[in-house]
mmCIF file of N, CA, C and O in Angstrom:
data_model
loop_
_atom_site.group_PDB
_atom_site.id
_atom_site.type_symbol
_atom_site.label_atom_id
_atom_site.label_comp_id
_atom_site.label_asym_id
_atom_site.label_seq_id
_atom_site.Cartn_x
_atom_site.Cartn_y
_atom_site.Cartn_z
ATOM 1 N N UNK Z 182 -19.924 -5.013 9.324
ATOM 2 C CA UNK Z 182 -18.775 -5.882 9.458
ATOM 3 C C UNK Z 182 -17.503 -5.045 9.304
ATOM 4 O O UNK Z 182 -17.302 -4.380 8.300
ATOM 5 N N UNK Z 183 -16.677 -5.055 10.296
ATOM 6 C CA UNK Z 183 -15.432 -4.310 10.242
ATOM 7 C C UNK Z 183 -14.389 -5.075 9.423
ATOM 8 O O UNK Z 183 -14.227 -6.272 9.578
ATOM 9 N N UNK Z 184 -13.714 -4.354 8.577
ATOM 10 C CA UNK Z 184 -12.662 -4.971 7.761
ATOM 11 C C UNK Z 184 -11.335 -4.845 8.501
ATOM 12 O O UNK Z 184 -11.101 -3.904 9.230
ATOM 13 N N UNK Z 185 -10.462 -5.800 8.266
ATOM 14 C CA UNK Z 185 -9.161 -5.772 8.918
ATOM 15 C C UNK Z 185 -8.098 -5.293 7.953
ATOM 16 O O UNK Z 185 -8.320 -5.211 6.746
ATOM 17 N N UNK Z 186 -6.924 -4.994 8.497
ATOM 18 C CA UNK Z 186 -5.822 -4.545 7.652
ATOM 19 C C UNK Z 186 -5.381 -5.627 6.681
ATOM 20 O O UNK Z 186 -4.832 -5.331 5.645
ATOM 21 N N UNK Z 187 -5.628 -6.888 7.003
ATOM 22 C CA UNK Z 187 -5.237 -7.972 6.100
ATOM 23 C C UNK Z 187 -6.001 -7.913 4.782
ATOM 24 O O UNK Z 187 -5.559 -8.435 3.787
ATOM 25 N N UNK Z 188 -7.159 -7.266 4.775
ATOM 26 C CA UNK Z 188 -7.985 -7.175 3.580
ATOM 27 C C UNK Z 188 -7.752 -5.872 2.819
ATOM 28 O O UNK Z 188 -8.570 -5.498 1.987
ATOM 29 N N UNK Z 189 -6.663 -5.184 3.110
ATOM 30 C CA UNK Z 189 -6.402 -3.895 2.474
ATOM 31 C C UNK Z 189 -6.152 -4.067 0.983
ATOM 32 O O UNK Z 189 -5.473 -4.990 0.543
ATOM 33 N N UNK Z 190 -6.738 -3.156 0.232
ATOM 34 C CA UNK Z 190 -6.526 -3.085 -1.205
ATOM 35 C C UNK Z 190 -5.632 -1.874 -1.478
ATOM 36 O O UNK Z 190 -4.998 -1.352 -0.567
ATOM 37 N N UNK Z 191 -5.614 -1.415 -2.710
ATOM 38 C CA UNK Z 191 -4.687 -0.366 -3.113
ATOM 39 C C UNK Z 191 -5.440 0.839 -3.662
ATOM 40 O O UNK Z 191 -6.431 0.693 -4.374
ATOM 41 N N UNK Z 192 -4.949 2.015 -3.336
ATOM 42 C CA UNK Z 192 -5.360 3.265 -3.963
ATOM 43 C C UNK Z 192 -4.081 3.889 -4.499
ATOM 44 O O UNK Z 192 -3.036 3.838 -3.843
ATOM 45 N N UNK Z 193 -4.130 4.438 -5.706
ATOM 46 C CA UNK Z 193 -2.912 4.957 -6.329
ATOM 47 C C UNK Z 193 -3.174 6.274 -7.044
ATOM 48 O O UNK Z 193 -4.307 6.603 -7.391
ATOM 49 N N UNK Z 194 -2.079 6.988 -7.299
ATOM 50 C CA UNK Z 194 -2.183 8.272 -7.982
ATOM 51 C C UNK Z 194 -2.332 8.121 -9.489
ATOM 52 O O UNK Z 194 -2.722 9.054 -10.170
ATOM 53 N N UNK Z 195 -2.003 6.955 -10.023
ATOM 54 C CA UNK Z 195 -2.097 6.732 -11.462
ATOM 55 C C UNK Z 195 -2.506 5.311 -11.792
ATOM 56 O O UNK Z 195 -2.636 4.460 -10.905
ATOM 57 N N UNK Z 196 -2.694 5.060 -13.076
ATOM 58 C CA UNK Z 196 -3.089 3.735 -13.530
ATOM 59 C C UNK Z 196 -2.434 3.424 -14.872
ATOM 60 O O UNK Z 196 -2.048 4.341 -15.606
ATOM 61 N N UNK Z 197 -2.277 2.178 -15.158
ATOM 62 C CA UNK Z 197 -1.850 1.742 -16.485
ATOM 63 C C UNK Z 197 -2.426 0.361 -16.729
ATOM 64 O O UNK Z 197 -2.825 -0.336 -15.805
ATOM 65 N N UNK Z 198 -2.512 -0.026 -17.974
ATOM 66 C CA UNK Z 198 -3.077 -1.317 -18.338
ATOM 67 C C UNK Z 198 -1.953 -2.242 -18.760
ATOM 68 O O UNK Z 198 -1.172 -1.905 -19.660
ATOM 69 N N UNK Z 199 -1.867 -3.383 -18.109
ATOM 70 C CA UNK Z 199 -0.850 -4.372 -18.419
ATOM 71 C C UNK Z 199 -1.105 -4.918 -19.817
ATOM 72 O O UNK Z 199 -2.168 -5.471 -20.088
ATOM 73 N N UNK Z 200 -0.155 -4.785 -20.743
ATOM 74 C CA UNK Z 200 -0.385 -5.247 -22.114
ATOM 75 C C UNK Z 200 -0.496 -6.770 -22.238
ATOM 76 O O UNK Z 200 -1.101 -7.264 -23.183
ATOM 77 N N UNK Z 201 0.049 -7.500 -21.276
ATOM 78 C CA UNK Z 201 0.000 -8.962 -21.348
ATOM 79 C C UNK Z 201 -1.395 -9.518 -21.091
ATOM 80 O O UNK Z 201 -1.847 -10.405 -21.800
ATOM 81 N N UNK Z 202 -2.079 -8.985 -20.074
ATOM 82 C CA UNK Z 202 -3.389 -9.545 -19.747
ATOM 83 C C UNK Z 202 -4.520 -8.514 -19.764
ATOM 84 O O UNK Z 202 -5.670 -8.853 -19.535
ATOM 85 N N UNK Z 203 -4.214 -7.244 -20.038
ATOM 86 C CA UNK Z 203 -5.244 -6.227 -20.155
ATOM 87 C C UNK Z 203 -5.884 -5.805 -18.848
ATOM 88 O O UNK Z 203 -6.953 -5.210 -18.850
ATOM 89 N N UNK Z 204 -5.246 -6.063 -17.724
ATOM 90 C CA UNK Z 204 -5.794 -5.711 -16.415
ATOM 91 C C UNK Z 204 -5.273 -4.333 -16.004
ATOM 92 O O UNK Z 204 -4.101 -4.007 -16.174
ATOM 93 N N UNK Z 205 -6.155 -3.522 -15.445
ATOM 94 C CA UNK Z 205 -5.801 -2.196 -14.942
ATOM 95 C C UNK Z 205 -5.049 -2.356 -13.623
ATOM 96 O O UNK Z 205 -5.532 -2.994 -12.691
ATOM 97 N N UNK Z 206 -3.843 -1.789 -13.536
ATOM 98 C CA UNK Z 206 -3.023 -1.905 -12.335
ATOM 99 C C UNK Z 206 -2.550 -0.519 -11.893
ATOM 100 O O UNK Z 206 -2.537 0.420 -12.687
ATOM 101 N N UNK Z 207 -2.167 -0.383 -10.608
ATOM 102 C CA UNK Z 207 -1.764 0.931 -10.087
ATOM 103 C C UNK Z 207 -0.403 1.382 -10.595
ATOM 104 O O UNK Z 207 0.456 0.573 -10.934
ATOM 105 N N UNK Z 208 -0.236 2.703 -10.628
ATOM 106 C CA UNK Z 208 1.034 3.320 -11.005
ATOM 107 C C UNK Z 208 1.235 4.556 -10.134
ATOM 108 O O UNK Z 208 0.298 5.066 -9.525
ATOM 109 N N UNK Z 209 2.460 5.027 -10.080
ATOM 110 C CA UNK Z 209 2.759 6.227 -9.293
ATOM 111 C C UNK Z 209 2.897 5.917 -7.816
ATOM 112 O O UNK Z 209 3.546 4.949 -7.426
ATOM 113 N N UNK Z 210 2.272 6.723 -6.986
ATOM 114 C CA UNK Z 210 2.319 6.536 -5.527
ATOM 115 C C UNK Z 210 1.144 5.674 -5.093
ATOM 116 O O UNK Z 210 0.010 5.912 -5.499
ATOM 117 N N UNK Z 211 1.418 4.657 -4.277
ATOM 118 C CA UNK Z 211 0.357 3.759 -3.816
ATOM 119 C C UNK Z 211 0.144 3.884 -2.313
ATOM 120 O O UNK Z 211 1.069 4.171 -1.563
ATOM 121 N N UNK Z 212 -1.111 3.674 -1.911
ATOM 122 C CA UNK Z 212 -1.524 3.733 -0.514
ATOM 123 C C UNK Z 212 -2.369 2.501 -0.203
ATOM 124 O O UNK Z 212 -3.027 1.956 -1.092
ATOM 125 N N UNK Z 213 -2.378 2.092 1.063
ATOM 126 C CA UNK Z 213 -3.250 1.001 1.512
ATOM 127 C C UNK Z 213 -4.633 1.586 1.768
ATOM 128 O O UNK Z 213 -4.774 2.672 2.332
ATOM 129 N N UNK Z 214 -5.654 0.838 1.350
ATOM 130 C CA UNK Z 214 -7.032 1.316 1.443
ATOM 131 C C UNK Z 214 -7.934 0.149 1.790
ATOM 132 O O UNK Z 214 -7.785 -0.943 1.242
ATOM 133 N N UNK Z 215 -8.869 0.357 2.722
ATOM 134 C CA UNK Z 215 -9.848 -0.666 3.069
ATOM 135 C C UNK Z 215 -11.107 -0.428 2.249
ATOM 136 O O UNK Z 215 -11.735 0.625 2.377
ATOM 137 N N UNK Z 216 -11.473 -1.367 1.362
ATOM 138 C CA UNK Z 216 -12.695 -1.182 0.565
ATOM 139 C C UNK Z 216 -13.905 -0.929 1.465
ATOM 140 O O UNK Z 216 -14.049 -1.521 2.521
ATOM 141 N N UNK Z 217 -14.729 -0.007 1.036
ATOM 142 C CA UNK Z 217 -15.897 0.376 1.822
ATOM 143 C C UNK Z 217 -15.666 1.646 2.623
ATOM 144 O O UNK Z 217 -16.587 2.176 3.232
ATOM 145 N N UNK Z 218 -14.442 2.128 2.635
ATOM 146 C CA UNK Z 218 -14.130 3.376 3.330
ATOM 147 C C UNK Z 218 -13.700 4.416 2.296
ATOM 148 O O UNK Z 218 -13.398 4.082 1.155
ATOM 149 N N UNK Z 219 -13.648 5.667 2.708
ATOM 150 C CA UNK Z 219 -13.256 6.733 1.789
ATOM 151 C C UNK Z 219 -11.921 7.352 2.202
ATOM 152 O O UNK Z 219 -11.660 8.508 1.933
ATOM 153 N N UNK Z 220 -11.073 6.568 2.861
ATOM 154 C CA UNK Z 220 -9.756 7.086 3.203
ATOM 155 C C UNK Z 220 -8.742 5.964 3.234
ATOM 156 O O UNK Z 220 -9.075 4.803 3.400
ATOM 157 N N UNK Z 221 -7.487 6.349 3.057
ATOM 158 C CA UNK Z 221 -6.388 5.388 3.117
ATOM 159 C C UNK Z 221 -6.035 5.146 4.586
ATOM 160 O O UNK Z 221 -6.515 5.851 5.477
ATOM 161 N N UNK Z 222 -5.169 4.192 4.837
ATOM 162 C CA UNK Z 222 -4.771 3.916 6.218
ATOM 163 C C UNK Z 222 -3.942 5.054 6.808
ATOM 164 O O UNK Z 222 -3.883 5.213 8.021
ATOM 165 N N UNK Z 223 -3.312 5.862 5.952
ATOM 166 C CA UNK Z 223 -2.550 7.004 6.461
ATOM 167 C C UNK Z 223 -3.429 8.236 6.662
ATOM 168 O O UNK Z 223 -2.952 9.267 7.114
ATOM 169 N N UNK Z 224 -4.717 8.144 6.308
ATOM 170 C CA UNK Z 224 -5.657 9.216 6.590
ATOM 171 C C UNK Z 224 -6.014 10.114 5.428
ATOM 172 O O UNK Z 224 -6.750 11.087 5.603
ATOM 173 N N UNK Z 225 -5.526 9.839 4.219
ATOM 174 C CA UNK Z 225 -5.881 10.671 3.069
ATOM 175 C C UNK Z 225 -7.289 10.349 2.593
ATOM 176 O O UNK Z 225 -7.645 9.185 2.440
ATOM 177 N N UNK Z 226 -8.079 11.370 2.333
ATOM 178 C CA UNK Z 226 -9.425 11.171 1.792
ATOM 179 C C UNK Z 226 -9.311 10.884 0.297
ATOM 180 O O UNK Z 226 -8.697 11.648 -0.444
ATOM 181 N N UNK Z 227 -9.884 9.773 -0.148
ATOM 182 C CA UNK Z 227 -9.785 9.388 -1.551
ATOM 183 C C UNK Z 227 -10.456 10.408 -2.463
ATOM 184 O O UNK Z 227 -9.956 10.696 -3.548
ATOM 185 N N UNK Z 228 -11.579 10.938 -2.049
ATOM 186 C CA UNK Z 228 -12.309 11.872 -2.905
ATOM 187 C C UNK Z 228 -11.559 13.196 -3.082
ATOM 188 O O UNK Z 228 -11.549 13.761 -4.165
ATOM 189 N N UNK Z 229 -10.917 13.685 -2.041
ATOM 190 C CA UNK Z 229 -10.224 14.971 -2.123
ATOM 191 C C UNK Z 229 -8.871 14.863 -2.823
ATOM 192 O O UNK Z 229 -8.438 15.800 -3.482
ATOM 193 N N UNK Z 230 -8.191 13.748 -2.674
ATOM 194 C CA UNK Z 230 -6.862 13.589 -3.263
ATOM 195 C C UNK Z 230 -6.905 12.990 -4.660
ATOM 196 O O UNK Z 230 -5.877 12.876 -5.310
ATOM 197 N N UNK Z 231 -8.086 12.575 -5.101
ATOM 198 C CA UNK Z 231 -8.289 11.981 -6.427
ATOM 199 C C UNK Z 231 -7.463 10.716 -6.637
ATOM 200 O O UNK Z 231 -6.974 10.449 -7.737
ATOM 201 N N UNK Z 232 -7.294 9.955 -5.579
ATOM 202 C CA UNK Z 232 -6.621 8.666 -5.706
ATOM 203 C C UNK Z 232 -7.580 7.668 -6.349
ATOM 204 O O UNK Z 232 -8.771 7.661 -6.068
ATOM 205 N N UNK Z 233 -7.050 6.838 -7.212
ATOM 206 C CA UNK Z 233 -7.844 5.825 -7.901
ATOM 207 C C UNK Z 233 -7.877 4.558 -7.067
ATOM 208 O O UNK Z 233 -6.866 4.151 -6.490
ATOM 209 N N UNK Z 234 -9.024 3.902 -7.026
ATOM 210 C CA UNK Z 234 -9.189 2.681 -6.223
ATOM 211 C C UNK Z 234 -8.928 1.444 -7.074
ATOM 212 O O UNK Z 234 -9.350 1.373 -8.223
ATOM 213 N N UNK Z 235 -8.273 0.465 -6.453
ATOM 214 C CA UNK Z 235 -8.000 -0.820 -7.088
ATOM 215 C C UNK Z 235 -8.431 -1.929 -6.134
ATOM 216 O O UNK Z 235 -7.588 -2.560 -5.483
ATOM 217 N N UNK Z 236 -9.738 -2.203 -6.030
ATOM 218 C CA UNK Z 236 -10.201 -3.216 -5.074
ATOM 219 C C UNK Z 236 -9.775 -4.636 -5.439
ATOM 220 O O UNK Z 236 -9.760 -5.508 -4.595
ATOM 221 N N UNK Z 237 -9.379 -4.861 -6.695
ATOM 222 C CA UNK Z 237 -8.977 -6.189 -7.141
ATOM 223 C C UNK Z 237 -7.490 -6.468 -6.913
ATOM 224 O O UNK Z 237 -7.018 -7.564 -7.162
ATOM 225 N N UNK Z 238 -6.750 -5.473 -6.404
ATOM 226 C CA UNK Z 238 -5.313 -5.630 -6.150
ATOM 227 C C UNK Z 238 -5.076 -5.593 -4.646
ATOM 228 O O UNK Z 238 -5.282 -4.565 -4.009
ATOM 229 N N UNK Z 239 -4.622 -6.697 -4.036
ATOM 230 C CA UNK Z 239 -4.307 -6.668 -2.601
ATOM 231 C C UNK Z 239 -3.009 -5.900 -2.334
ATOM 232 O O UNK Z 239 -2.129 -5.820 -3.192
ATOM 233 N N UNK Z 240 -2.896 -5.341 -1.142
ATOM 234 C CA UNK Z 240 -1.733 -4.530 -0.756
ATOM 235 C C UNK Z 240 -0.396 -5.244 -0.974
ATOM 236 O O UNK Z 240 0.538 -4.629 -1.491
ATOM 237 N N UNK Z 241 -0.229 -6.518 -0.618
ATOM 238 C CA UNK Z 241 1.086 -7.154 -0.821
ATOM 239 C C UNK Z 241 1.537 -7.202 -2.284
ATOM 240 O O UNK Z 241 2.722 -7.278 -2.563
ATOM 241 N N UNK Z 242 0.612 -7.124 -3.227
ATOM 242 C CA UNK Z 242 0.957 -7.191 -4.648
ATOM 243 C C UNK Z 242 1.716 -5.972 -5.162
ATOM 244 O O UNK Z 242 2.353 -6.041 -6.202
ATOM 245 N N UNK Z 243 1.621 -4.825 -4.474
ATOM 246 C CA UNK Z 243 2.282 -3.615 -4.961
ATOM 247 C C UNK Z 243 3.608 -3.337 -4.254
ATOM 248 O O UNK Z 243 4.214 -2.297 -4.490
ATOM 249 N N UNK Z 244 4.039 -4.245 -3.417
ATOM 250 C CA UNK Z 244 5.329 -4.063 -2.754
ATOM 251 C C UNK Z 244 6.443 -4.366 -3.757
ATOM 252 O O UNK Z 244 6.365 -5.327 -4.504
ATOM 253 N N UNK Z 245 7.478 -3.533 -3.803
ATOM 254 C CA UNK Z 245 8.550 -3.728 -4.788
ATOM 255 C C UNK Z 245 9.185 -5.111 -4.734
ATOM 256 O O UNK Z 245 9.556 -5.663 -5.765
ATOM 257 N N UNK Z 246 9.266 -5.706 -3.557
ATOM 258 C CA UNK Z 246 9.889 -7.023 -3.465
ATOM 259 C C UNK Z 246 8.980 -8.142 -3.979
ATOM 260 O O UNK Z 246 9.445 -9.228 -4.274
ATOM 261 N N UNK Z 247 7.677 -7.880 -4.132
ATOM 262 C CA UNK Z 247 6.759 -8.919 -4.618
ATOM 263 C C UNK Z 247 6.816 -9.047 -6.130
ATOM 264 O O UNK Z 247 6.686 -10.141 -6.669
ATOM 265 N N UNK Z 248 6.965 -7.924 -6.816
ATOM 266 C CA UNK Z 248 7.028 -7.953 -8.263
ATOM 267 C C UNK Z 248 5.678 -8.107 -8.938
ATOM 268 O O UNK Z 248 5.559 -7.871 -10.117
ATOM 269 N N UNK Z 249 4.630 -8.475 -8.220
ATOM 270 C CA UNK Z 249 3.321 -8.737 -8.803
ATOM 271 C C UNK Z 249 2.791 -7.598 -9.647
ATOM 272 O O UNK Z 249 2.988 -7.553 -10.848
ATOM 273 N N UNK Z 250 2.118 -6.644 -9.040
ATOM 274 C CA UNK Z 250 1.562 -5.489 -9.748
ATOM 275 C C UNK Z 250 2.388 -4.241 -9.471
ATOM 276 O O UNK Z 250 1.894 -3.129 -9.581
ATOM 277 N N UNK Z 251 3.649 -4.410 -9.139
ATOM 278 C CA UNK Z 251 4.489 -3.288 -8.732
ATOM 279 C C UNK Z 251 5.351 -2.734 -9.860
ATOM 280 O O UNK Z 251 6.245 -1.942 -9.612
ATOM 281 N N UNK Z 252 5.085 -3.096 -11.097
ATOM 282 C CA UNK Z 252 5.931 -2.671 -12.210
ATOM 283 C C UNK Z 252 6.008 -1.153 -12.370
ATOM 284 O O UNK Z 252 7.071 -0.608 -12.607
ATOM 285 N N UNK Z 253 4.882 -0.464 -12.254
ATOM 286 C CA UNK Z 253 4.848 0.984 -12.462
ATOM 287 C C UNK Z 253 4.731 1.777 -11.162
ATOM 288 O O UNK Z 253 4.513 2.978 -11.205
ATOM 289 N N UNK Z 254 4.882 1.114 -10.019
ATOM 290 C CA UNK Z 254 4.814 1.803 -8.725
ATOM 291 C C UNK Z 254 6.113 2.568 -8.520
ATOM 292 O O UNK Z 254 7.200 2.007 -8.604
ATOM 293 N N UNK Z 255 5.994 3.866 -8.278
ATOM 294 C CA UNK Z 255 7.173 4.712 -8.053
ATOM 295 C C UNK Z 255 7.444 4.948 -6.579
ATOM 296 O O UNK Z 255 8.586 5.146 -6.186
ATOM 297 N N UNK Z 256 6.393 4.956 -5.759
ATOM 298 C CA UNK Z 256 6.577 5.216 -4.327
ATOM 299 C C UNK Z 256 5.486 4.510 -3.541
ATOM 300 O O UNK Z 256 4.316 4.584 -3.893
ATOM 301 N N UNK Z 257 5.894 3.839 -2.472
ATOM 302 C CA UNK Z 257 4.956 3.219 -1.540
ATOM 303 C C UNK Z 257 4.872 4.144 -0.335
ATOM 304 O O UNK Z 257 5.906 4.521 0.240
ATOM 305 N N UNK Z 258 3.667 4.527 0.045
ATOM 306 C CA UNK Z 258 3.478 5.436 1.180
ATOM 307 C C UNK Z 258 4.084 4.805 2.441
ATOM 308 O O UNK Z 258 3.684 3.714 2.842
ATOM 309 N N UNK Z 259 5.046 5.464 3.069
ATOM 310 C CA UNK Z 259 5.671 4.879 4.260
ATOM 311 C C UNK Z 259 4.715 4.769 5.445
ATOM 312 O O UNK Z 259 4.825 3.848 6.242
ATOM 313 N N UNK Z 260 3.753 5.689 5.556
ATOM 314 C CA UNK Z 260 2.789 5.618 6.659
ATOM 315 C C UNK Z 260 1.840 4.436 6.480
ATOM 316 O O UNK Z 260 1.495 3.760 7.444
ATOM 317 N N UNK Z 261 1.411 4.196 5.253
ATOM 318 C CA UNK Z 261 0.552 3.027 4.994
ATOM 319 C C UNK Z 261 1.331 1.738 5.201
ATOM 320 O O UNK Z 261 0.813 0.762 5.743
ATOM 321 N N UNK Z 262 2.593 1.724 4.767
ATOM 322 C CA UNK Z 262 3.424 0.531 4.947
ATOM 323 C C UNK Z 262 3.613 0.230 6.430
ATOM 324 O O UNK Z 262 3.561 -0.926 6.850
ATOM 325 N N UNK Z 263 3.804 1.284 7.231
ATOM 326 C CA UNK Z 263 3.953 1.086 8.674
ATOM 327 C C UNK Z 263 2.652 0.577 9.285
ATOM 328 O O UNK Z 263 2.661 -0.292 10.164
ATOM 329 N N UNK Z 264 1.522 1.097 8.819
ATOM 330 C CA UNK Z 264 0.227 0.642 9.337
ATOM 331 C C UNK Z 264 -0.037 -0.817 8.977
ATOM 332 O O UNK Z 264 -0.736 -1.523 9.698
ATOM 333 N N UNK Z 265 0.545 -1.261 7.882
ATOM 334 C CA UNK Z 265 0.380 -2.652 7.459
ATOM 335 C C UNK Z 265 1.435 -3.565 8.092
ATOM 336 O O UNK Z 265 1.446 -4.756 7.835
ATOM 337 N N UNK Z 266 2.345 -2.990 8.876
ATOM 338 C CA UNK Z 266 3.301 -3.805 9.610
ATOM 339 C C UNK Z 266 4.645 -3.975 8.953
ATOM 340 O O UNK Z 266 5.387 -4.876 9.282
ATOM 341 N N UNK Z 267 5.000 -3.111 8.012
ATOM 342 C CA UNK Z 267 6.308 -3.206 7.379
ATOM 343 C C UNK Z 267 7.154 -2.019 7.794
ATOM 344 O O UNK Z 267 6.748 -0.882 7.658
ATOM 345 N N UNK Z 268 8.352 -2.287 8.285
ATOM 346 C CA UNK Z 268 9.255 -1.221 8.681
ATOM 347 C C UNK Z 268 10.039 -0.740 7.473
ATOM 348 O O UNK Z 268 10.349 -1.499 6.583
ATOM 349 N N UNK Z 269 10.377 0.534 7.472
ATOM 350 C CA UNK Z 269 11.088 1.128 6.346
ATOM 351 C C UNK Z 269 12.488 0.584 6.138
ATOM 352 O O UNK Z 269 12.946 0.465 5.028
ATOM 353 N N UNK Z 270 13.205 0.257 7.203
ATOM 354 C CA UNK Z 270 14.577 -0.195 7.072
ATOM 355 C C UNK Z 270 14.726 -1.623 6.603
ATOM 356 O O UNK Z 270 15.762 -2.014 6.099
ATOM 357 N N UNK Z 271 13.707 -2.417 6.769
ATOM 358 C CA UNK Z 271 13.782 -3.797 6.332
ATOM 359 C C UNK Z 271 14.376 -4.741 7.370
ATOM 360 O O UNK Z 271 14.199 -5.932 7.301
ATOM 361 N N UNK Z 272 15.115 -4.196 8.347
ATOM 362 C CA UNK Z 272 15.718 -5.028 9.385
ATOM 363 C C UNK Z 272 14.897 -4.905 10.665
ATOM 364 O O UNK Z 272 14.505 -3.804 11.042
ATOM 365 N N UNK Z 273 14.668 -6.004 11.344
ATOM 366 C CA UNK Z 273 13.946 -5.900 12.612
ATOM 367 C C UNK Z 273 14.819 -5.223 13.670
ATOM 368 O O UNK Z 273 16.032 -5.350 13.667
ATOM 369 N N UNK Z 274 14.186 -4.513 14.576
ATOM 370 C CA UNK Z 274 14.906 -3.815 15.616
ATOM 371 C C UNK Z 274 15.325 -4.804 16.685
ATOM 372 O O UNK Z 274 14.535 -5.630 17.134
ATOM 373 N N UNK Z 275 16.572 -4.751 17.118
ATOM 374 C CA UNK Z 275 17.063 -5.593 18.216
ATOM 375 C C UNK Z 275 17.933 -4.746 19.134
ATOM 376 O O UNK Z 275 18.645 -3.852 18.690
ATOM 377 N N UNK Z 276 17.879 -5.052 20.408
ATOM 378 C CA UNK Z 276 18.725 -4.357 21.380
ATOM 379 C C UNK Z 276 20.011 -5.152 21.521
ATOM 380 O O UNK Z 276 19.996 -6.346 21.821
ATOM 381 N N UNK Z 277 21.144 -4.491 21.310
ATOM 382 C CA UNK Z 277 22.420 -5.197 21.356
ATOM 383 C C UNK Z 277 23.105 -5.093 22.723
ATOM 384 O O UNK Z 277 23.861 -5.958 23.087
ATOM 385 N N UNK Z 278 22.829 -4.021 23.453
ATOM 386 C CA UNK Z 278 23.473 -3.844 24.742
ATOM 387 C C UNK Z 278 22.421 -3.376 25.753
ATOM 388 O O UNK Z 278 22.329 -2.175 26.021
ATOM 389 N N UNK Z 279 21.632 -4.266 26.311
ATOM 390 C CA UNK Z 279 20.566 -3.835 27.212
ATOM 391 C C UNK Z 279 21.109 -3.244 28.517
ATOM 392 O O UNK Z 279 22.173 -3.631 28.994
ATOM 393 N N UNK Z 280 20.355 -2.315 29.056
ATOM 394 C CA UNK Z 280 20.738 -1.728 30.344
ATOM 395 C C UNK Z 280 20.429 -2.727 31.445
ATOM 396 O O UNK Z 280 19.533 -3.550 31.328
ATOM 397 N N UNK Z 281 21.158 -2.632 32.563
ATOM 398 C CA UNK Z 281 20.901 -3.583 33.673
ATOM 399 C C UNK Z 281 19.581 -3.324 34.363
ATOM 400 O O UNK Z 281 18.992 -2.327 34.322
#
């Protein structure tokens, strides 16, 4: 069964435990990861880069604007964010003066 990008979880360079509920959450740099694979969406091998897996944390939870599990996230991988459909600038691209 092929997994889709909507089911992406998180892989991160660090971890910390939330003192409020005792759940392990990602910290440091985060990447999108499809459970069952050994690489992130940007192509990093989890085993070689020593990224920690967080299958219980969905990708939208670590986005800075969500606030969910993003408390200790320092950097969101721009390549993974682009693969998940989020542009870096935050504004959608529009053509203001089209050619004839």
